[in-house]
């Protein structure tokens, strides 16, 4: 696979991004226990929307997730990242690039917040940083969010950041509960459209 513009290409996915309140860091096998605890804490919320959260993960499952994260990041095919509180290192969720197409280059951004850590703008802050990094350092021509049409908190993240709704794919997926779902496809092709959620959160 060839490198994209500006030398971006497989192997160049960021290992760490810093935002005002968060450290976004690629997982390593030593993170498995922390990841497992955060997913189990948040299981009901994740199980509602995330196909990978069909079952409660064992510690071995979380170890496998961390090992696969290292492999996929090195291969440039996906870039999961932990969302850590910059003040104390606590895991407040996860984010990253679940799908990467270097031929465009195009990046999908995903996110989840730990139960008890929602309502603080962390997902918006993380998705903003990943989108910014995709355009600024990875040569992105497109950044995409794919959201279950019933997932209003996630739709709010997309719209807060200025992503444009391109269309609704009707009945394109049968989810892990067996329910046919519509998917809202949001994208940005110009970083000028990206809204900084920190600025948007300031009182007028
Ligand atoms: C989707 C999900 C991450 C959204 O979480 P969230 O906390 O609503 O989103 P954010 O972290 O961006 O926080 C936004 C909220 O914090 C508030 N907020 C507080 N401080 C803020 C700040 N500095 N910046 C932005 N928002 C802030 C916003 O007003 C908003 O509150 P509201 O929902 O009452 O309007 C969460 O519901 C989740 O983890 N769901 C399960 C997994 C999932 O569905 N993932 C997405 C799959 S596509």
GROMACS .gro file of C-alpha atoms and ligand atoms in nm:
model
  252
    1UNK     CA    1   0.000   0.000   0.000
    2UNK     CA    2   0.144   0.336  -0.095
    3UNK     CA    3   0.194   0.630   0.137
    4UNK     CA    4  -0.053   0.914   0.109
    5UNK     CA    5   0.015   1.287   0.065
    6UNK     CA    6   0.271   1.438   0.300
    7UNK     CA    7   0.423   1.099   0.375
    8UNK     CA    8   0.111   0.990   0.563
    9UNK     CA    9   0.042   0.622   0.531
   10UNK     CA   10   0.026   0.295   0.716
   11UNK     CA   11   0.223   0.308   1.037
   12UNK     CA   12   0.170   0.683   1.074
   13UNK     CA   13  -0.146   0.668   1.285
   14UNK     CA   14  -0.084   0.876   1.597
   15UNK     CA   15   0.025   0.699   1.915
   16UNK     CA   16  -0.081   0.992   2.131
   17UNK     CA   17  -0.279   1.313   2.102
   18UNK     CA   18  -0.319   1.571   2.380
   19UNK     CA   19  -0.632   1.784   2.419
   20UNK     CA   20  -0.709   2.041   2.690
   21UNK     CA   21  -0.854   1.776   2.925
   22UNK     CA   22  -0.759   1.440   2.773
   23UNK     CA   23  -0.471   1.224   2.666
   24UNK     CA   24  -0.565   1.002   2.373
   25UNK     CA   25  -0.322   0.711   2.365
   26UNK     CA   26  -0.292   0.394   2.162
   27UNK     CA   27  -0.353   0.091   2.388
   28UNK     CA   28  -0.076  -0.154   2.476
   29UNK     CA   29  -0.116  -0.501   2.633
   30UNK     CA   30  -0.045  -0.361   2.983
   31UNK     CA   31  -0.370  -0.159   2.953
   32UNK     CA   32  -0.586  -0.472   2.939
   33UNK     CA   33  -0.708  -0.463   3.302
   34UNK     CA   34  -0.796  -0.092   3.283
   35UNK     CA   35  -0.979  -0.143   2.953
   36UNK     CA   36  -1.168  -0.442   3.089
   37UNK     CA   37  -1.281  -0.253   3.397
   38UNK     CA   38  -1.398   0.050   3.191
   39UNK     CA   39  -1.593  -0.166   2.944
   40UNK     CA   40  -1.757  -0.369   3.222
   41UNK     CA   41  -1.848  -0.046   3.407
   42UNK     CA   42  -2.012   0.086   3.090
   43UNK     CA   43  -2.151  -0.240   2.957
   44UNK     CA   44  -2.522  -0.152   2.946
   45UNK     CA   45  -2.457   0.171   2.752
   46UNK     CA   46  -2.213   0.002   2.515
   47UNK     CA   47  -2.430  -0.303   2.461
   48UNK     CA   48  -2.712  -0.075   2.341
   49UNK     CA   49  -2.511   0.058   2.047
   50UNK     CA   50  -2.176  -0.108   1.985
   51UNK     CA   51  -2.172  -0.432   1.786
   52UNK     CA   52  -1.846  -0.533   1.956
   53UNK     CA   53  -2.020  -0.513   2.296
   54UNK     CA   54  -2.259  -0.803   2.244
   55UNK     CA   55  -2.110  -0.991   2.542
   56UNK     CA   56  -1.931  -0.883   2.860
   57UNK     CA   57  -1.559  -0.914   2.782
   58UNK     CA   58  -1.330  -1.132   2.991
   59UNK     CA   59  -0.982  -1.007   3.082
   60UNK     CA   60  -0.851  -1.232   2.804
   61UNK     CA   61  -1.086  -1.059   2.557
   62UNK     CA   62  -0.951  -0.720   2.665
   63UNK     CA   63  -0.592  -0.848   2.630
   64UNK     CA   64  -0.679  -0.963   2.279
   65UNK     CA   65  -0.829  -0.620   2.204
   66UNK     CA   66  -0.507  -0.447   2.315
   67UNK     CA   67  -0.287  -0.686   2.114
   68UNK     CA   68  -0.506  -0.636   1.805
   69UNK     CA   69  -0.488  -0.258   1.858
   70UNK     CA   70  -0.107  -0.274   1.842
   71UNK     CA   71  -0.123  -0.490   1.528
   72UNK     CA   72  -0.383  -0.285   1.343
   73UNK     CA   73  -0.211   0.042   1.424
   74UNK     CA   74   0.122  -0.093   1.294
   75UNK     CA   75  -0.055  -0.218   0.980
   76UNK     CA   76  -0.231   0.118   0.943
   77UNK     CA   77  -0.573  -0.046   0.912
   78UNK     CA   78  -0.728   0.097   1.232
   79UNK     CA   79  -0.619   0.314   1.522
   80UNK     CA   80  -0.804   0.257   1.848
   81UNK     CA   81  -0.707   0.497   2.128
   82UNK     CA   82  -0.785   0.515   2.497
   83UNK     CA   83  -0.945   0.833   2.627
   84UNK     CA   84  -0.762   0.917   2.951
   85UNK     CA   85  -0.821   1.202   3.196
   86UNK     CA   86  -0.514   1.424   3.153
   87UNK     CA   87  -0.519   1.510   3.525
   88UNK     CA   88  -0.509   1.160   3.674
   89UNK     CA   89  -0.477   0.910   3.386
   90UNK     CA   90  -0.816   0.749   3.457
   91UNK     CA   91  -0.979   0.586   3.156
   92UNK     CA   92  -1.288   0.792   3.068
   93UNK     CA   93  -1.367   0.617   2.740
   94UNK     CA   94  -1.216   0.519   2.410
   95UNK     CA   95  -1.196   0.663   2.064
   96UNK     CA   96  -0.987   0.626   1.752
   97UNK     CA   97  -1.005   0.548   1.383
   98UNK     CA   98  -1.198   0.220   1.341
   99UNK     CA   99  -1.165   0.232   0.961
  100UNK     CA  100  -0.888   0.377   0.749
  101UNK     CA  101  -0.861   0.396   0.372
  102UNK     CA  102  -0.521   0.531   0.274
  103UNK     CA  103  -0.612   0.539  -0.094
  104UNK     CA  104  -0.846   0.837  -0.035
  105UNK     CA  105  -0.717   0.896   0.244
  106UNK     CA  106  -1.036   0.863   0.452
  107UNK     CA  107  -1.079   0.800   0.823
  108UNK     CA  108  -1.378   0.698   1.029
  109UNK     CA  109  -1.380   0.828   1.385
  110UNK     CA  110  -1.547   0.638   1.670
  111UNK     CA  111  -1.594   0.710   2.041
  112UNK     CA  112  -1.754   0.597   2.364
  113UNK     CA  113  -1.756   0.745   2.712
  114UNK     CA  114  -1.740   0.551   3.034
  115UNK     CA  115  -2.064   0.548   3.232
  116UNK     CA  116  -2.037   0.837   3.478
  117UNK     CA  117  -1.812   1.033   3.240
  118UNK     CA  118  -2.077   1.144   2.989
  119UNK     CA  119  -2.218   1.496   2.978
  120UNK     CA  120  -1.875   1.661   3.010
  121UNK     CA  121  -1.791   1.700   2.641
  122UNK     CA  122  -1.513   1.436   2.642
  123UNK     CA  123  -1.639   1.251   2.331
  124UNK     CA  124  -1.671   1.577   2.139
  125UNK     CA  125  -1.323   1.688   2.250
  126UNK     CA  126  -1.169   1.356   2.145
  127UNK     CA  127  -1.350   1.336   1.810
  128UNK     CA  128  -1.246   1.696   1.739
  129UNK     CA  129  -0.879   1.612   1.805
  130UNK     CA  130  -0.888   1.297   1.589
  131UNK     CA  131  -1.057   1.484   1.304
  132UNK     CA  132  -0.807   1.770   1.329
  133UNK     CA  133  -0.515   1.523   1.330
  134UNK     CA  134  -0.659   1.336   1.031
  135UNK     CA  135  -0.670   1.655   0.823
  136UNK     CA  136  -0.351   1.814   0.959
  137UNK     CA  137  -0.110   1.521   0.978
  138UNK     CA  138  -0.260   1.220   0.798
  139UNK     CA  139  -0.355   1.387   0.470
  140UNK     CA  140  -0.728   1.317   0.514
  141UNK     CA  141  -0.958   1.415   0.231
  142UNK     CA  142  -1.258   1.279   0.420
  143UNK     CA  143  -1.346   1.208   0.785
  144UNK     CA  144  -1.660   1.010   0.851
  145UNK     CA  145  -1.889   0.922   1.143
  146UNK     CA  146  -2.139   0.637   1.102
  147UNK     CA  147  -2.416   0.650   1.361
  148UNK     CA  148  -2.722   0.440   1.438
  149UNK     CA  149  -3.015   0.669   1.355
  150UNK     CA  150  -3.162   0.607   1.703
  151UNK     CA  151  -2.843   0.709   1.887
  152UNK     CA  152  -2.926   1.069   1.972
  153UNK     CA  153  -2.628   1.141   2.203
  154UNK     CA  154  -2.389   1.035   1.926
  155UNK     CA  155  -2.581   1.233   1.662
  156UNK     CA  156  -2.543   1.537   1.892
  157UNK     CA  157  -2.163   1.486   1.896
  158UNK     CA  158  -2.153   1.482   1.514
  159UNK     CA  159  -2.367   1.791   1.483
  160UNK     CA  160  -2.182   1.979   1.760
  161UNK     CA  161  -1.858   1.933   1.562
  162UNK     CA  162  -2.008   2.058   1.235
  163UNK     CA  163  -2.013   1.723   1.052
  164UNK     CA  164  -2.254   1.724   0.760
  165UNK     CA  165  -2.525   1.462   0.727
  166UNK     CA  166  -2.469   1.306   0.384
  167UNK     CA  167  -2.749   1.056   0.397
  168UNK     CA  168  -2.928   0.785   0.586
  169UNK     CA  169  -2.860   0.427   0.483
  170UNK     CA  170  -3.192   0.260   0.545
  171UNK     CA  171  -3.185  -0.091   0.694
  172UNK     CA  172  -2.817  -0.133   0.606
  173UNK     CA  173  -2.721  -0.328   0.919
  174UNK     CA  174  -2.886  -0.586   1.139
  175UNK     CA  175  -2.737  -0.512   1.479
  176UNK     CA  176  -2.622  -0.757   1.746
  177UNK     CA  177  -2.975  -0.753   1.895
  178UNK     CA  178  -3.114  -0.869   1.561
  179UNK     CA  179  -3.272  -0.530   1.492
  180UNK     CA  180  -3.252  -0.376   1.145
  181UNK     CA  181  -3.098  -0.032   1.179
  182UNK     CA  182  -3.067   0.280   0.971
  183UNK     CA  183  -2.723   0.441   0.967
  184UNK     CA  184  -2.669   0.816   0.950
  185UNK     CA  185  -2.351   0.894   0.758
  186UNK     CA  186  -2.184   1.219   0.860
  187UNK     CA  187  -1.868   1.351   0.698
  188UNK     CA  188  -1.636   1.645   0.667
  189UNK     CA  189  -1.425   1.693   0.357
  190UNK     CA  190  -1.295   2.038   0.455
  191UNK     CA  191  -1.142   2.104   0.797
  192UNK     CA  192  -1.280   2.460   0.781
  193UNK     CA  193  -1.619   2.309   0.868
  194UNK     CA  194  -1.492   2.152   1.192
  195UNK     CA  195  -1.627   2.330   1.502
  196UNK     CA  196  -1.412   2.336   1.816
  197UNK     CA  197  -1.649   2.210   2.089
  198UNK     CA  198  -1.449   2.389   2.359
  199UNK     CA  199  -1.516   2.720   2.187
  200UNK     CA  200  -1.881   2.623   2.127
  201UNK     CA  201  -1.923   2.542   2.499
  202UNK     CA  202  -1.818   2.896   2.606
  203UNK     CA  203  -2.104   3.107   2.740
  204UNK     CA  204  -2.196   3.395   2.506
  205LIG     C1  205  -2.218   0.876   2.232
  205LIG     C2  206  -2.161   0.923   2.365
  205LIG     C3  207  -2.008   0.916   2.363
  205LIG     C4  208  -2.205   1.069   2.386
  205LIG     O1  209  -2.166   1.108   2.515
  205LIG     P1  210  -2.192   1.258   2.562
  205LIG     O2  211  -2.137   1.271   2.700
  205LIG     O3  212  -2.333   1.297   2.537
  205LIG     O4  213  -2.102   1.344   2.459
  205LIG     P2  214  -1.986   1.441   2.500
  205LIG     O5  215  -1.885   1.370   2.583
  205LIG     O6  216  -1.939   1.508   2.378
  205LIG     O7  217  -2.061   1.545   2.596
  205LIG     C5  218  -2.162   1.630   2.546
  205LIG     C6  219  -2.248   1.674   2.661
  205LIG     O8  220  -2.163   1.734   2.759
  205LIG     C7  221  -2.199   1.873   2.774
  205LIG     N1  222  -2.072   1.945   2.794
  205LIG     C8  223  -2.025   1.981   2.914
  205LIG     N2  224  -1.905   2.038   2.898
  205LIG     C9  225  -1.877   2.037   2.767
  205LIG    C10  226  -1.766   2.083   2.691
  205LIG     N3  227  -1.661   2.138   2.748
  205LIG     N4  228  -1.768   2.063   2.556
  205LIG    C11  229  -1.875   2.006   2.497
  205LIG     N5  230  -1.982   1.961   2.565
  205LIG    C12  231  -1.983   1.977   2.700
  205LIG    C13  232  -2.274   1.908   2.648
  205LIG     O9  233  -2.361   2.017   2.668
  205LIG    C14  234  -2.349   1.779   2.624
  205LIG    O10  235  -2.454   1.769   2.717
  205LIG     P3  236  -2.605   1.741   2.668
  205LIG    O11  237  -2.605   1.602   2.613
  205LIG    O12  238  -2.683   1.754   2.795
  205LIG    O13  239  -2.633   1.843   2.564
  205LIG    C15  240  -2.214   0.838   2.485
  205LIG    O14  241  -2.355   0.848   2.488
  205LIG    C16  242  -2.175   0.691   2.475
  205LIG    O15  243  -2.064   0.655   2.513
  205LIG     N6  244  -2.266   0.605   2.425
  205LIG    C17  245  -2.240   0.463   2.411
  205LIG    C18  246  -2.142   0.434   2.297
  205LIG    C19  247  -2.186   0.501   2.167
  205LIG    O16  248  -2.303   0.506   2.134
  205LIG     N7  249  -2.086   0.550   2.092
  205LIG    C20  250  -2.109   0.615   1.963
  205LIG    C21  251  -2.130   0.515   1.855
  205LIG     S1  252  -2.156   0.595   1.696
   0.00000   0.00000   0.00000
